[in-house]
XYZ file of C-alpha atoms in Angstrom:
364
model
C -3.388 -14.934 -5.291
C -2.744 -18.936 -5.123
C -6.294 -19.095 -4.162
C -7.809 -17.427 -7.247
C -5.506 -19.483 -9.421
C -6.473 -22.727 -7.543
C -10.216 -21.913 -7.973
C -9.712 -20.779 -11.755
C -7.693 -23.324 -13.051
C -9.392 -26.645 -10.704
C -13.010 -25.346 -11.310
C -13.078 -23.460 -14.473
C -10.258 -25.234 -16.900
C -10.374 -28.663 -14.884
C -13.762 -29.136 -13.692
C -16.100 -27.739 -16.493
C -14.251 -28.887 -19.681
C -13.783 -32.271 -17.989
C -17.252 -32.433 -16.723
C -18.316 -32.104 -20.611
C -15.871 -35.032 -21.427
C -17.886 -37.062 -18.842
C -21.070 -36.356 -20.562
C -19.726 -37.501 -23.939
C -18.705 -40.976 -22.300
C -21.309 -44.023 -21.960
C -20.132 -44.840 -18.129
C -20.778 -43.764 -14.864
C -20.498 -40.064 -14.831
C -19.494 -39.619 -11.493
C -16.822 -42.367 -11.412
C -15.474 -41.591 -14.616
C -15.326 -37.664 -13.422
C -13.517 -38.787 -10.040
C -10.931 -40.822 -11.814
C -10.261 -38.151 -14.774
C -10.791 -35.093 -12.252
C -8.909 -35.890 -9.253
C -5.378 -36.476 -10.655
C -5.719 -33.781 -12.661
C -6.564 -31.531 -9.684
C -3.428 -32.728 -7.804
C -1.316 -32.238 -10.606
C -2.590 -28.927 -11.066
C -2.419 -27.652 -7.793
C 1.335 -28.800 -7.805
C 2.090 -26.718 -10.830
C 0.455 -23.653 -9.187
C 2.741 -24.105 -6.026
C 5.886 -24.291 -8.503
C 4.571 -21.103 -9.810
C 4.057 -19.199 -6.889
C 7.205 -20.144 -5.625
C 8.860 -18.905 -8.886
C 7.218 -15.513 -8.719
C 8.315 -15.295 -5.194
C 12.032 -15.767 -5.987
C 11.529 -13.529 -9.159
C 10.105 -10.310 -7.271
C 13.166 -10.794 -4.875
C 15.595 -10.756 -7.712
C 14.123 -7.745 -8.933
C 14.388 -5.786 -5.965
C 18.053 -6.993 -5.871
C 18.930 -6.014 -9.521
C 17.069 -2.293 -8.581
C 19.249 -1.660 -5.699
C 22.507 -2.805 -7.540
C 21.035 -0.352 -10.281
C 20.605 2.324 -7.988
C 23.922 2.005 -6.369
C 26.980 3.966 -8.535
C 29.802 2.813 -6.385
C 30.966 -0.485 -4.943
C 29.824 -0.500 -1.147
C 29.246 -2.670 1.656
C 25.599 -2.760 0.878
C 26.181 -4.166 -2.754
C 28.322 -6.896 -0.946
C 25.437 -7.892 1.055
C 22.828 -8.114 -2.222
C 24.957 -10.209 -3.721
C 25.316 -12.844 -0.909
C 21.603 -12.079 -0.790
C 21.230 -13.348 -4.391
C 23.919 -16.237 -3.615
C 21.470 -17.696 -1.008
C 18.233 -17.016 -3.256
C 19.894 -18.866 -6.150
C 20.689 -21.636 -3.587
C 16.648 -21.613 -2.606
C 15.502 -21.759 -6.420
C 17.831 -24.496 -7.369
C 16.836 -26.454 -3.858
C 13.169 -26.055 -5.018
C 14.244 -26.979 -8.804
C 15.447 -30.356 -6.885
C 12.182 -30.931 -5.218
C 9.812 -30.271 -8.354
C 12.358 -31.700 -10.913
C 10.288 -35.416 -11.059
C 7.163 -33.844 -11.349
C 8.322 -31.325 -14.106
C 9.832 -34.215 -16.066
C 6.624 -36.534 -15.710
C 4.630 -33.484 -16.732
C 6.463 -32.483 -19.909
C 6.685 -36.253 -20.858
C 3.227 -36.692 -20.504
C 2.201 -33.396 -21.687
C 3.999 -34.009 -25.110
C 2.532 -37.712 -25.409
C -0.940 -36.458 -24.982
C -0.768 -33.597 -27.496
C 0.853 -35.971 -29.812
C -1.524 -38.841 -29.709
C -4.754 -36.407 -29.250
C -3.677 -34.234 -32.223
C -3.364 -37.647 -34.110
C -6.844 -38.685 -32.842
C -8.269 -35.307 -33.806
C -6.752 -35.389 -37.470
C -7.875 -39.106 -37.953
C -11.481 -38.120 -36.999
C -11.790 -35.214 -39.061
C -10.204 -36.500 -42.231
C -12.593 -39.547 -42.063
C -15.767 -37.369 -41.022
C -16.206 -39.149 -37.806
C -16.428 -36.051 -35.350
C -20.287 -36.184 -35.349
C -20.396 -39.830 -34.672
C -17.336 -40.344 -32.431
C -16.545 -36.858 -29.975
C -13.031 -38.400 -29.104
C -11.628 -35.983 -31.627
C -13.347 -32.838 -29.720
C -11.982 -34.219 -26.359
C -8.428 -34.882 -28.079
C -8.307 -31.062 -28.932
C -9.631 -30.049 -25.427
C -6.990 -32.479 -23.873
C -4.361 -30.934 -26.034
C -5.208 -27.332 -25.711
C -4.877 -27.687 -22.044
C -1.415 -29.330 -21.689
C 0.042 -26.821 -24.410
C -1.592 -24.227 -22.055
C 0.641 -25.896 -18.743
C 3.553 -26.100 -20.918
C 3.708 -22.640 -22.465
C 2.651 -21.079 -18.937
C 5.329 -23.632 -17.337
C 8.264 -22.514 -19.664
C 7.269 -19.034 -19.522
C 7.748 -18.850 -15.774
C 10.817 -20.301 -15.629
C 12.377 -18.248 -18.400
C 11.344 -15.013 -16.385
C 12.890 -16.732 -13.048
C 16.174 -17.548 -14.919
C 16.616 -14.608 -16.813
C 16.056 -11.862 -13.529
C 18.215 -14.325 -11.870
C 20.968 -14.093 -14.416
C 20.716 -10.129 -14.519
C 22.536 -9.621 -11.673
C 26.068 -10.574 -13.580
C 25.302 -8.147 -16.273
C 24.554 -5.268 -13.843
C 27.372 -6.377 -11.823
C 30.058 -4.451 -14.501
C 28.183 -1.117 -14.486
C 29.163 -0.475 -10.787
C 32.053 1.832 -10.407
C 35.150 0.994 -7.813
C 37.837 2.680 -6.200
C 41.051 1.471 -7.898
C 43.418 2.658 -5.215
C 41.360 0.592 -2.599
C 42.605 -2.853 -2.966
C 40.511 -5.077 -0.595
C 37.406 -3.374 -2.106
C 38.889 -4.198 -5.738
C 39.772 -7.869 -4.955
C 35.947 -8.214 -3.286
C 34.675 -6.758 -6.316
C 36.489 -9.111 -8.688
C 35.831 -12.623 -6.022
C 31.877 -11.562 -6.188
C 31.639 -10.689 -9.966
C 33.416 -13.904 -10.916
C 30.824 -15.850 -8.689
C 27.992 -14.253 -9.982
C 29.231 -15.394 -13.487
C 29.692 -18.835 -12.568
C 26.723 -19.325 -10.411
C 23.832 -19.146 -13.121
C 20.540 -20.276 -12.503
C 18.910 -23.064 -14.822
C 15.641 -24.668 -14.035
C 15.923 -28.723 -15.446
C 13.597 -31.548 -15.371
C 16.107 -33.993 -13.659
C 18.792 -32.295 -15.197
C 17.538 -33.909 -18.836
C 17.031 -30.414 -20.333
C 16.427 -27.143 -19.408
C 13.256 -25.672 -19.155
C 12.747 -21.952 -20.451
C 11.472 -20.736 -23.779
C 13.430 -22.854 -26.266
C 12.170 -26.021 -24.994
C 8.477 -24.784 -26.418
C 10.095 -24.841 -30.280
C 12.170 -28.328 -28.964
C 8.814 -29.855 -28.225
C 7.051 -28.632 -31.436
C 9.966 -30.104 -33.551
C 9.368 -33.115 -31.376
C 5.627 -33.589 -31.984
C 6.090 -33.107 -35.788
C 8.681 -35.689 -36.244
C 6.198 -37.598 -34.094
C 3.442 -36.845 -35.872
C 5.054 -37.966 -39.364
C 6.804 -41.277 -38.245
C 3.807 -42.285 -35.839
C 1.293 -41.557 -38.260
C 0.710 -44.779 -39.920
C 0.789 -47.024 -36.587
C -1.565 -44.431 -35.288
C -3.882 -44.905 -38.570
C -4.106 -48.958 -38.020
C -4.772 -48.555 -34.303
C -7.761 -46.068 -34.082
C -9.162 -48.157 -37.523
C -9.065 -51.246 -35.049
C -10.249 -49.599 -32.039
C -13.537 -48.056 -33.881
C -14.051 -51.631 -35.677
C -14.191 -53.329 -32.268
C -11.158 -55.798 -33.617
C -10.022 -56.841 -30.118
C -7.507 -59.293 -31.506
C -5.238 -57.356 -33.266
C -5.774 -54.246 -30.888
C -3.115 -55.346 -28.367
C -0.497 -56.411 -31.129
C -0.845 -52.931 -33.036
C -0.768 -51.048 -29.238
C 2.256 -52.575 -28.460
C 3.905 -51.916 -31.849
C 3.047 -48.426 -31.292
C 4.114 -47.766 -27.820
C 7.581 -49.387 -28.711
C 7.785 -47.107 -31.934
C 7.149 -44.234 -29.487
C 9.595 -45.610 -26.940
C 12.150 -45.665 -29.293
C 11.542 -42.348 -30.939
C 11.673 -40.648 -27.675
C 14.930 -42.382 -26.353
C 16.939 -41.617 -29.566
C 15.685 -37.711 -29.851
C 16.306 -36.810 -26.141
C 19.726 -39.165 -25.862
C 20.946 -37.332 -29.094
C 20.070 -33.808 -27.602
C 21.516 -34.622 -24.310
C 24.748 -35.904 -25.475
C 25.139 -33.059 -28.027
C 24.473 -30.592 -25.287
C 26.851 -32.093 -22.777
C 29.770 -32.277 -25.509
C 29.128 -28.725 -26.064
C 29.293 -27.513 -22.625
C 32.453 -29.070 -22.389
C 34.230 -27.980 -25.116
C 33.282 -24.361 -24.380
C 34.260 -24.808 -20.605
C 37.748 -26.360 -22.017
C 38.244 -23.562 -24.433
C 37.381 -20.995 -21.777
C 39.949 -22.610 -19.117
C 42.322 -22.803 -21.641
C 42.401 -19.256 -22.924
C 42.662 -18.059 -18.921
C 45.484 -20.347 -18.276
C 48.824 -18.676 -19.323
C 52.212 -19.406 -18.380
C 54.702 -16.735 -17.449
C 58.072 -16.385 -15.824
C 58.143 -13.855 -13.070
C 60.120 -12.493 -10.014
C 58.549 -13.210 -7.183
C 55.157 -12.142 -9.392
C 56.408 -8.398 -9.740
C 57.206 -8.535 -13.142
C 57.476 -10.686 -15.994
C 60.800 -11.701 -17.610
C 60.259 -11.429 -21.004
C 61.189 -9.500 -23.791
C 59.095 -6.446 -22.894
C 61.677 -6.362 -19.574
C 64.495 -5.167 -22.037
C 62.561 -2.165 -23.343
C 61.500 -1.602 -19.899
C 64.881 -1.200 -18.392
C 66.141 0.724 -21.492
C 62.998 3.256 -20.866
C 64.099 3.615 -17.168
C 67.762 4.402 -17.970
C 66.431 6.689 -21.022
C 65.005 8.846 -18.359
C 67.219 8.590 -15.596
C 70.517 8.546 -17.366
C 72.518 10.405 -19.987
C 74.023 8.928 -22.919
C 77.477 8.860 -21.741
C 75.697 6.565 -18.433
C 74.224 4.421 -21.197
C 77.302 3.838 -23.151
C 79.295 3.178 -20.052
C 76.671 0.402 -19.101
C 77.183 -1.124 -22.240
C 80.436 -1.388 -22.519
C 80.546 -2.880 -19.011
C 78.074 -5.492 -19.893
C 80.133 -6.365 -22.983
C 83.260 -6.618 -21.516
C 81.847 -8.470 -18.325
C 80.734 -11.116 -20.482
C 83.871 -11.387 -22.412
C 86.137 -11.611 -19.122
C 83.435 -14.282 -17.903
C 84.177 -16.085 -21.033
C 88.129 -16.078 -20.658
C 88.105 -16.943 -17.062
C 87.950 -13.172 -15.527
C 85.530 -11.816 -13.045
C 82.054 -11.169 -14.238
C 81.400 -8.260 -12.132
C 79.681 -5.706 -14.360
C 80.050 -2.706 -11.919
C 83.575 -3.067 -10.627
C 85.123 -4.029 -13.725
C 87.137 -7.068 -14.693
C 90.962 -6.077 -13.853
C 92.610 -2.979 -13.442
C 94.217 -2.964 -16.807
C 90.469 -3.774 -17.880
C 89.255 -0.590 -16.173
C 92.289 1.518 -17.612
C 90.751 0.309 -21.230
C 87.184 1.258 -19.968
C 88.226 4.987 -19.166
C 89.996 5.046 -22.100
C 87.299 4.345 -24.493
C 84.864 6.298 -22.430
C 87.211 9.517 -22.910
C 87.143 9.205 -26.689
C 83.097 8.501 -26.335
C 82.754 11.771 -24.195
């Protein structure tokens, strides 16, 4: 499979199309082809290797999810599948760290190439220069190749992350035996690990690579198209009129504006994403942290305890016993206030016990 992709992409998309570009350029065709084609082949090979690794990991995650779907109750087999899932997530994150610099450079290069080449195409189109200067056609070709790479890259990363994070949703459909405390504890621990250990493919942790990246890049390219239209128009006019004196000055201004816009947009999005993540994380932590006063963690000491005691006595004792209990409580509190004994079950003194028995006699 990887050999087929290497042949199709490198020889088909890159080789034939770039050879057409070489034929249009009035330079040594072989030297120009080598200078243009060799870096493209190297980068395409890296991309294809990354695609194949993501495809292999995605198939492994699919097998794990299929096994979890087939199992109705929690078992040691499910536990082994979760541990295997954790290992695959670790492998995917290591793969992301290896290819992160290349992904970052490739995405940034793709955005710049698409933006500049589209400006070149529209400039030659609106000025009716496509027949005289084929640079517009070459720009469309380059933009198409980079757009295809960006879309396919986002698609593969999205599929991998979706399949890896799907296990956490399937986990809560598994039934457990509530009487088995050990299995219940293992189920809860593994479920928390699956929920917290989510897979994300990023470019050096600056931005996530998924389907939302396509929309972000579309907005970014549109903004650049509007902001840099004036500089590009002047630059291309100077290039086409062979005015080399003003070319460097205008090109430096163009690069400066590109860097400013790219830095502002990505820094703003990165800061907003980090702030939103921290706020949501703090809210969730506050929601799960509750202060309770317990008796050796057996029961909570609050207003519900009073109703629990009443319910217990209402089911185990008769009305006379309940009244006896409350009279003893009131009298014991009274005796404690005046300096007597506070023993609820034995009474305060002999005279107090006589009064209690007299009152209980009339209550009966």
